Amino acid sequence: MATIRTIEIENFRGIKSLKWHPKPGLNCLIGSGDSGKSTILDAIDLCLGARRTFQFTDADFHGLAIAEPISITLTLGNLAPELKSIDGYGYGLYLRGFNETTLELEDEPGAGLVTVLSLNMRVESDLEPVWSLLSDRAAAAGQTRNLSWSDRVALSPLRIGALSDHNLSWRRGSILNRLSDETADASTALLEAAREARKAFGVDADKKLGTALGIVTAVASDLGIHVGAKAKAELEAHSVSMTAGTISLHDESGVPLRRLGIGSTRLMISGLQQKNATESSILLVDELEHGLEPHRIIRFLDNLGAKQKESPLQVFLTSHSPVAVRELTVEQLSIVRKVGGVHEVLWVGQHSDLQGTLRVHPEAFLARAVLVCEGASEVGMLRGIDQHRSAAGKPSMHGYGTCLVDAGGYTKIMPRAQAFQQMGFKVATFRDDDYRPDAAEEAAFEAAGGKIFKWRKDKKLEVELFESLPVPAVKTLVEKSLEDRSEQEIDGQVRSYSKNAVTFARIEEELGKGALTQETRNALGCAAGGNKEGKKAWFKTVGEMEQIGRDVIWPSLDGSDKGFKDVVIALRRWCIGG
């Protein structure tokens, strides 16, 4: 199957310049809105699609600068034998070599190089697109050439968009026309009246299009799309012009399958594409999740070869769905970014350690900013604070596009933070200070623009809470701790951390007087935090800390210790883009 090895885009819509080497198999493009994801799919479609012209406008030029031509170049590898022919009508003078290791292009094929063809589409200020094959040798000889029309048809990608129901008819370029060499002929039905013609043609078409109809029926059954015992090809009831384009798929009772919902249509077409035996194996899918429920998104991805080690398709898709991202591997994800006016596509697969984060926090890969937290407690606290501020009509971190990631321990903070940083995200970390990541790694992270939030020297979250919050808030925390443990258990823990100096009775007495000693506060904080691994900790779930952040910390912030208050406010400002 033909595979795109390099994509080069110049001055096309929102993209000034882009060079990208996509992977075989599935390439899921993610990134913020207007980052250029759909433009990349449009560029592939326009350059490689089977069309003789396209209506361009000045708006298709980057920044409306019509003096600078649009140029889209696709370098294709894994060519069919007829495309590599150097004899007769072959493309010998235009064949080039691609080095898979260095990703460099040579003008001539050679040992150890992949034989490729480079197809370019260029649009000048006259708005007329010109397609041609690129070759320095051909240019030197004064020769120009495009792919033959039959080869363009064979190589053209199939695009699944919001309106793809034309693929459920036998029309030029549709998936049904690619399934086999069988053709549909309505001539025998044209002599009869409209209803009789439909019936007669249906019988005739069942013979002529049997292979394709069998494939459609099997695919529909596998996808849970009801078409009856066997799909049919019948004339559309409203058709006037009886051409091949008026012949479409119907279910057993004669209802056109084009009436399927958007999601079912997209599922059906993706299933049929897997059965497509033609040379073209390139599929374009914009907004993968459009019209699909979560379980059907998963099925759609299966159809696109997401779970296959060597998929027969090369797929380019865009998505904003955490469900879709979670189902993929880091090797299948690429992030579209604009850096210094130039677009780049960053391959997430170079950070294999992010696979666990992808499964647990897929939304982080769709965010603008990522705050990597030491554990669930920090995540819950910040979420609770955000809930309080949102309820008060203040900005939400979710509106800004900030995602909180649980690193699962202080040793895992920096690898994840640095990986997100290298992929162009705005990144910060938030941790305790009783145990610390490598100082050199943190320094390098900060030097690259990262931000580190931490509690004061040698302190962890629970110690900061019990030492910094006002007495009524501490009383609330103690009462909350009693929901899951007895007074005796708390007594044993505070005695252990204070060498029997602090008891539960003493805590009650001091709370009753409205004054807590530093020794009592410290014992409570140490007991609440548990041991190094967090065992026997009092508040270690996201839900518990959400409630504390929402109902205790922020409402009590003005009466809290200044050092604690400063850290919380700084975190809050970062999360909402301040």
XYZ file of C-alpha atoms in Angstrom, residues 67-536:
470
model
C 2.222 36.899 -3.701
C 3.598 33.851 -1.871
C 2.337 30.673 -3.564
C 0.692 27.777 -1.780
C 2.857 24.677 -2.008
C 1.922 21.220 -0.721
C 4.272 18.297 -1.290
C 3.610 14.677 -0.361
C 6.402 12.106 -0.622
C 4.954 8.623 -1.122
C 6.662 5.336 -0.311
C 5.633 1.647 -0.446
C 4.805 2.159 -4.099
C 3.075 -0.449 -6.224
C 5.306 -2.113 -8.856
C 3.683 -0.206 -11.720
C 4.525 3.106 -10.050
C 8.195 2.101 -9.770
C 8.489 1.080 -13.382
C 11.298 2.860 -15.240
C 10.246 1.678 -18.688
C 7.767 3.065 -21.169
C 5.177 5.163 -19.427
C 6.778 4.629 -16.031
C 7.930 7.310 -13.604
C 11.630 6.398 -13.749
C 12.933 9.967 -14.030
C 10.834 11.008 -11.031
C 11.655 8.157 -8.657
C 13.651 9.300 -5.623
C 15.244 7.749 -2.546
C 14.174 8.214 1.083
C 16.465 7.403 4.015
C 14.313 5.988 6.815
C 17.019 6.591 9.418
C 17.905 10.208 8.707
C 14.514 11.061 7.116
C 16.452 12.730 4.296
C 15.405 12.686 0.630
C 17.804 11.863 -2.202
C 16.972 12.773 -5.801
C 17.788 9.263 -7.011
C 16.927 5.819 -5.634
C 19.834 3.932 -4.137
C 20.911 1.026 -1.981
C 19.368 1.183 1.476
C 16.868 3.836 0.394
C 13.108 3.544 0.044
C 11.928 4.315 -3.483
C 9.485 7.215 -3.394
C 7.611 9.714 -5.541
C 7.099 13.354 -4.521
C 3.832 14.932 -5.663
C 3.453 18.712 -5.433
C 0.438 20.982 -5.722
C 1.201 24.654 -6.285
C -1.227 27.576 -6.388
C -0.168 31.028 -7.606
C -2.130 34.289 -7.406
C -4.236 33.215 -10.398
C -5.834 30.649 -8.014
C -5.321 27.791 -10.484
C -3.823 24.662 -8.859
C -1.056 22.857 -10.723
C -0.067 19.307 -9.799
C 3.330 17.888 -10.745
C 5.903 15.302 -9.736
C 9.141 16.688 -8.306
C 12.583 15.646 -9.493
C 15.811 17.611 -9.856
C 16.815 15.381 -12.760
C 13.553 16.049 -14.599
C 13.810 19.774 -13.935
C 17.352 19.821 -15.321
C 16.086 18.075 -18.452
C 13.254 20.599 -18.761
C 10.562 17.978 -18.210
C 7.384 18.195 -16.140
C 4.802 15.527 -15.437
C 1.879 14.703 -13.185
C 0.604 11.327 -12.070
C -1.663 9.690 -14.619
C -5.347 10.037 -13.835
C -5.750 6.310 -13.206
C -2.879 6.380 -10.709
C -4.332 9.438 -8.980
C -7.651 7.645 -8.607
C -5.905 4.585 -7.201
C -3.835 6.607 -4.717
C -6.485 9.126 -3.677
C -7.346 9.028 0.034
C -10.803 8.306 1.338
C -12.120 11.080 3.578
C -14.707 10.477 6.260
C -16.238 13.759 7.306
C -19.539 15.068 8.604
C -21.135 14.470 5.176
C -19.896 11.130 3.880
C -23.140 9.416 2.886
C -22.185 9.721 -0.820
C -19.902 6.764 -0.111
C -23.012 4.605 0.299
C -23.853 5.098 -3.380
C -22.062 3.834 -6.487
C -20.597 7.234 -7.385
C -17.251 8.253 -8.799
C -14.640 8.044 -6.061
C -16.962 6.382 -3.529
C -15.812 3.469 -1.394
C -18.375 1.174 -3.045
C -16.815 1.795 -6.468
C -13.446 0.762 -5.006
C -14.599 -2.506 -3.468
C -14.446 -4.540 -6.664
C -14.369 -4.351 -10.427
C -18.147 -4.929 -10.595
C -20.114 -2.083 -12.165
C -23.728 -1.054 -11.869
C -25.827 -0.619 -15.036
C -29.348 0.794 -14.756
C -30.146 0.641 -18.479
C -32.442 -2.397 -18.294
C -34.578 -0.673 -15.668
C -35.008 2.608 -17.557
C -37.702 1.167 -19.838
C -40.161 0.609 -17.034
C -42.064 2.962 -14.786
C -40.284 4.312 -11.692
C -41.510 1.705 -9.187
C -41.149 -1.196 -11.572
C -37.701 0.059 -12.532
C -36.604 0.015 -8.907
C -37.836 -3.551 -8.427
C -36.348 -4.811 -11.676
C -33.039 -3.106 -11.080
C -32.867 -4.482 -7.565
C -32.956 -8.039 -8.893
C -30.411 -7.266 -11.611
C -28.090 -5.408 -9.249
C -28.067 -8.299 -6.811
C -26.343 -10.345 -9.516
C -23.954 -7.676 -10.737
C -22.976 -6.223 -7.361
C -23.141 -9.406 -5.331
C -19.568 -9.263 -4.031
C -19.817 -5.671 -2.803
C -23.255 -6.263 -1.280
C -21.979 -9.332 0.539
C -19.123 -7.309 2.025
C -21.520 -4.517 3.060
C -23.846 -6.992 4.779
C -20.997 -8.671 6.657
C -19.482 -5.363 7.760
C -22.847 -3.992 8.894
C -23.537 -7.145 10.910
C -20.113 -6.952 12.550
C -20.702 -3.312 13.511
C -24.207 -3.867 14.833
C -25.842 -1.821 12.052
C -29.147 -3.409 11.011
C -29.640 -3.858 7.265
C -31.698 -7.055 7.350
C -30.658 -10.385 5.914
C -28.855 -8.786 2.990
C -28.175 -5.240 1.790
C -29.555 -4.288 -1.585
C -28.608 -1.935 -4.403
C -31.671 -0.109 -5.695
C -32.466 3.030 -7.606
C -33.217 6.035 -5.414
C -36.962 6.670 -5.443
C -36.493 10.408 -6.052
C -33.973 10.006 -8.889
C -34.669 11.536 -12.275
C -31.307 11.050 -13.930
C -30.730 7.317 -14.001
C -26.938 7.228 -13.805
C -24.559 5.180 -11.708
C -24.702 7.932 -9.076
C -28.388 7.205 -8.484
C -27.667 3.642 -7.360
C -27.250 3.367 -3.633
C -27.308 0.919 -0.743
C -30.632 -0.022 0.833
C -31.558 -2.270 3.716
C -33.648 -5.413 3.306
C -36.917 -3.481 3.354
C -35.707 -0.940 0.771
C -34.872 1.984 3.059
C -31.749 3.845 1.799
C -28.751 3.386 4.099
C -27.873 7.052 3.494
C -30.598 7.710 6.066
C -28.383 6.209 8.744
C -27.205 8.597 11.437
C -23.853 10.346 11.065
C -22.143 7.956 13.465
C -23.469 4.808 11.777
C -22.518 6.177 8.354
C -18.949 6.849 9.497
C -18.702 3.407 11.099
C -19.978 1.696 7.964
C -17.566 3.548 5.678
C -14.575 2.791 7.911
C -15.516 -0.884 7.923
C -15.844 -0.938 4.148
C -12.481 0.777 3.717
C -10.778 -2.113 5.513
C -12.174 -4.378 2.809
C -11.013 -2.080 0.032
C -8.639 -4.031 -2.165
C -7.392 -1.121 -4.286
C -3.971 0.493 -4.077
C -5.235 3.408 -1.970
C -5.014 2.732 1.737
C -4.913 6.296 3.043
C -7.837 7.399 5.169
C -8.633 10.906 6.461
C -10.972 11.386 9.426
C -11.670 14.854 10.817
C -13.150 15.078 14.338
C -13.198 11.321 14.930
C -15.825 11.522 17.700
C -18.420 13.415 15.617
C -21.806 11.678 15.915
C -20.487 8.743 17.949
C -21.134 7.593 21.502
C -18.069 6.544 23.554
C -18.512 2.807 22.873
C -18.827 3.476 19.134
C -15.720 5.660 19.170
C -13.836 2.590 20.400
C -15.376 0.463 17.644
C -14.538 3.122 15.058
C -10.894 3.118 16.151
C -10.826 -0.671 15.851
C -12.032 -0.313 12.251
C -9.232 2.158 11.595
C -6.640 -0.393 12.719
C -5.791 1.216 16.074
C -5.213 -2.153 17.743
C -3.357 -3.806 14.872
C 0.426 -4.064 14.946
C 0.603 -3.642 11.174
C -2.553 -1.931 9.962
C -3.404 -2.180 6.245
C -4.379 1.496 6.395
C -2.440 4.692 6.929
C -4.885 6.849 8.839
C -4.765 10.575 9.553
C -7.342 11.679 12.068
C -8.037 14.578 14.391
C -9.775 14.383 17.739
C -10.646 16.353 20.871
C -12.060 13.306 22.660
C -10.410 11.909 25.825
C -12.185 8.626 25.054
C -10.375 8.386 21.718
C -7.012 9.419 23.153
C -7.264 6.846 25.955
C -7.767 4.062 23.421
C -4.569 4.913 21.544
C -0.893 4.431 22.327
C 1.625 7.237 22.622
C 3.128 5.996 19.337
C -0.144 6.856 17.572
C -0.390 10.418 18.908
C 1.142 13.588 17.511
C 0.666 17.130 18.802
C 0.334 20.042 16.385
C 2.014 23.209 17.681
C 2.850 26.640 16.319
C 6.278 27.801 17.485
C 7.709 31.131 16.359
C 5.341 31.345 13.422
C 6.249 27.851 12.161
C 4.095 24.795 12.703
C 5.540 21.537 13.953
C 4.124 18.110 14.696
C 5.601 16.531 17.832
C 5.472 12.750 18.134
C 4.314 11.669 21.607
C 5.841 8.224 21.012
C 9.299 9.549 21.881
C 8.085 9.689 25.509
C 7.083 6.065 26.120
C 6.925 6.654 29.888
C 3.778 8.727 29.312
C 1.699 5.670 28.347
C 0.416 5.295 31.925
C -0.529 8.973 32.057
C -2.305 8.578 28.712
C -4.509 5.838 30.143
C -5.341 7.629 33.413
C -5.292 11.286 32.319
C -6.007 11.402 28.543
C -7.450 14.897 28.943
C -3.948 16.188 29.788
C -2.870 15.634 26.185
C -5.732 17.871 25.032
C -5.002 20.671 27.515
C -3.194 23.989 27.186
C -1.404 23.707 30.518
C -0.497 20.716 32.697
C 0.105 20.802 36.454
C 1.856 17.599 37.532
C 0.942 16.943 41.176
C 2.725 14.602 43.552
C -0.450 12.696 44.398
C -4.222 12.537 44.597
C -4.345 14.848 47.620
C -2.883 17.774 45.682
C -5.170 17.097 42.714
C -8.248 16.969 44.939
C -7.326 20.119 46.859
C -6.912 22.196 43.698
C -10.081 20.831 42.152
C -12.015 21.701 45.304
C -10.633 25.245 45.330
C -11.578 25.618 41.672
C -15.110 24.423 42.422
C -15.444 27.046 45.177
C -14.227 29.867 42.936
C -16.359 28.761 39.982
C -19.457 28.699 42.194
C -18.624 32.281 43.171
C -18.573 33.313 39.509
C -14.781 33.408 39.217
C -12.720 31.935 36.343
C -12.271 28.157 36.285
C -9.018 26.418 35.489
C -10.992 24.172 33.136
C -12.048 27.211 31.144
C -8.405 28.165 30.769
C -7.509 24.628 29.689
C -5.459 23.506 32.709
C -5.308 19.797 33.504
C -4.145 18.268 36.795
C -2.085 15.070 36.576
C -1.429 12.720 39.506
C 2.213 11.650 39.176
C 1.808 8.876 41.741
C 4.737 9.894 43.951
C 7.561 12.409 44.143
C 9.975 10.206 42.147
C 7.663 10.302 39.098
C 6.996 14.034 39.013
C 9.916 15.246 36.925
C 9.932 12.585 34.165
C 6.294 13.341 33.394
C 6.653 17.103 33.736
C 9.711 17.207 31.477
C 8.003 15.055 28.843
C 5.005 17.395 28.680
C 7.362 20.365 28.625
C 9.284 18.961 25.659
C 6.003 18.548 23.780
C 5.310 22.256 24.071
C 2.854 22.344 26.959
C 2.893 25.016 29.640
C 3.895 22.891 32.641
C 4.267 23.255 36.404
C 4.770 20.839 39.293
C 3.258 20.789 42.779
C 4.792 18.705 45.568
C 5.505 18.255 49.261
C 8.938 19.171 50.578
C 9.572 16.294 52.977
C 10.950 14.187 50.093
C 12.267 15.874 46.940
C 12.968 15.014 43.274
C 16.497 15.378 41.907
C 17.581 19.013 42.330
C 19.425 19.111 38.997
C 16.324 17.910 37.142
C 14.183 20.564 38.795
C 16.744 23.250 37.942
C 16.766 22.199 34.272
C 12.970 22.154 34.250
C 12.799 25.703 35.611
C 15.476 26.902 33.188
C 13.297 25.644 30.316
C 10.344 27.709 31.544
C 8.716 25.288 33.987
C 7.268 26.417 37.308
C 7.706 24.556 40.614
C 5.206 24.900 43.444
C 6.045 23.284 46.759
C 5.221 23.583 50.422
C 7.658 25.235 52.775
C 10.920 23.576 53.771
C 10.544 19.964 54.938
C 6.734 20.184 55.102
C 4.044 18.143 53.404
C 0.439 19.024 52.612
C -1.161 17.683 55.784
C 1.372 19.407 58.046
C 0.780 22.680 56.224
C -2.988 22.314 56.678
C -2.933 21.627 60.413
C -0.201 24.172 61.141
C -1.597 26.969 58.946
C -5.406 26.916 59.011
C -7.350 28.746 61.729
C -8.668 26.733 64.705
C -12.270 26.322 63.404
C -10.923 24.862 60.152
C -8.636 22.470 62.045
C -11.616 21.393 64.139
C -13.490 20.600 60.922
C -10.575 18.487 59.685
C -10.463 16.541 62.971
C -14.204 15.911 62.788
C -13.830 14.721 59.199
C -11.039 12.336 60.203
C -13.383 10.722 62.734
C -15.715 9.661 59.928
C -13.344 6.828 58.983
C -11.400 6.094 62.196
C -11.929 5.957 65.940
C -10.702 8.344 68.633
C -8.446 5.559 69.886
C -6.794 5.204 66.471
C -6.148 8.933 66.240
C -4.885 8.960 69.803
C -2.372 6.241 68.974
C -1.145 8.051 65.881
C -0.627 11.481 67.489
C 1.074 9.863 70.493
C 3.463 8.066 68.129
C 4.449 11.254 66.287
C 4.757 13.360 69.463
C 6.447 10.782 71.712
C 3.297 10.659 73.886
C 3.273 14.430 74.396
C 0.009 14.888 72.462
C -3.135 12.847 73.073
C -6.621 12.953 71.635
C -7.869 14.306 74.953
C -5.396 17.176 74.716
C -6.558 17.934 71.185
C -10.171 18.131 72.304
C -9.246 20.359 75.226
C -7.281 22.822 73.084
C -9.973 22.915 70.400
C -12.533 23.634 73.083
C -10.494 26.623 74.236
C -10.063 27.835 70.645
C -6.255 27.758 70.777
C -3.861 25.095 69.485
C -0.196 24.780 70.396
C 2.387 24.359 67.675
C 3.221 20.914 69.099
C -0.411 19.761 68.784
C -0.745 21.143 65.275
C 2.437 19.373 64.170
C 1.364 16.053 65.693
C -1.998 16.277 63.912
C -0.341 17.106 60.575
C 2.183 14.275 60.828
C -0.519 11.772 61.804
C -2.830 12.922 58.981
C -0.050 12.511 56.420
C 0.747 8.907 57.376
C 4.108 7.342 56.640
C 6.411 7.903 53.654
C 4.236 5.738 51.409
C 1.101 7.565 52.559
C -0.284 4.572 54.434
C -2.718 5.357 57.262
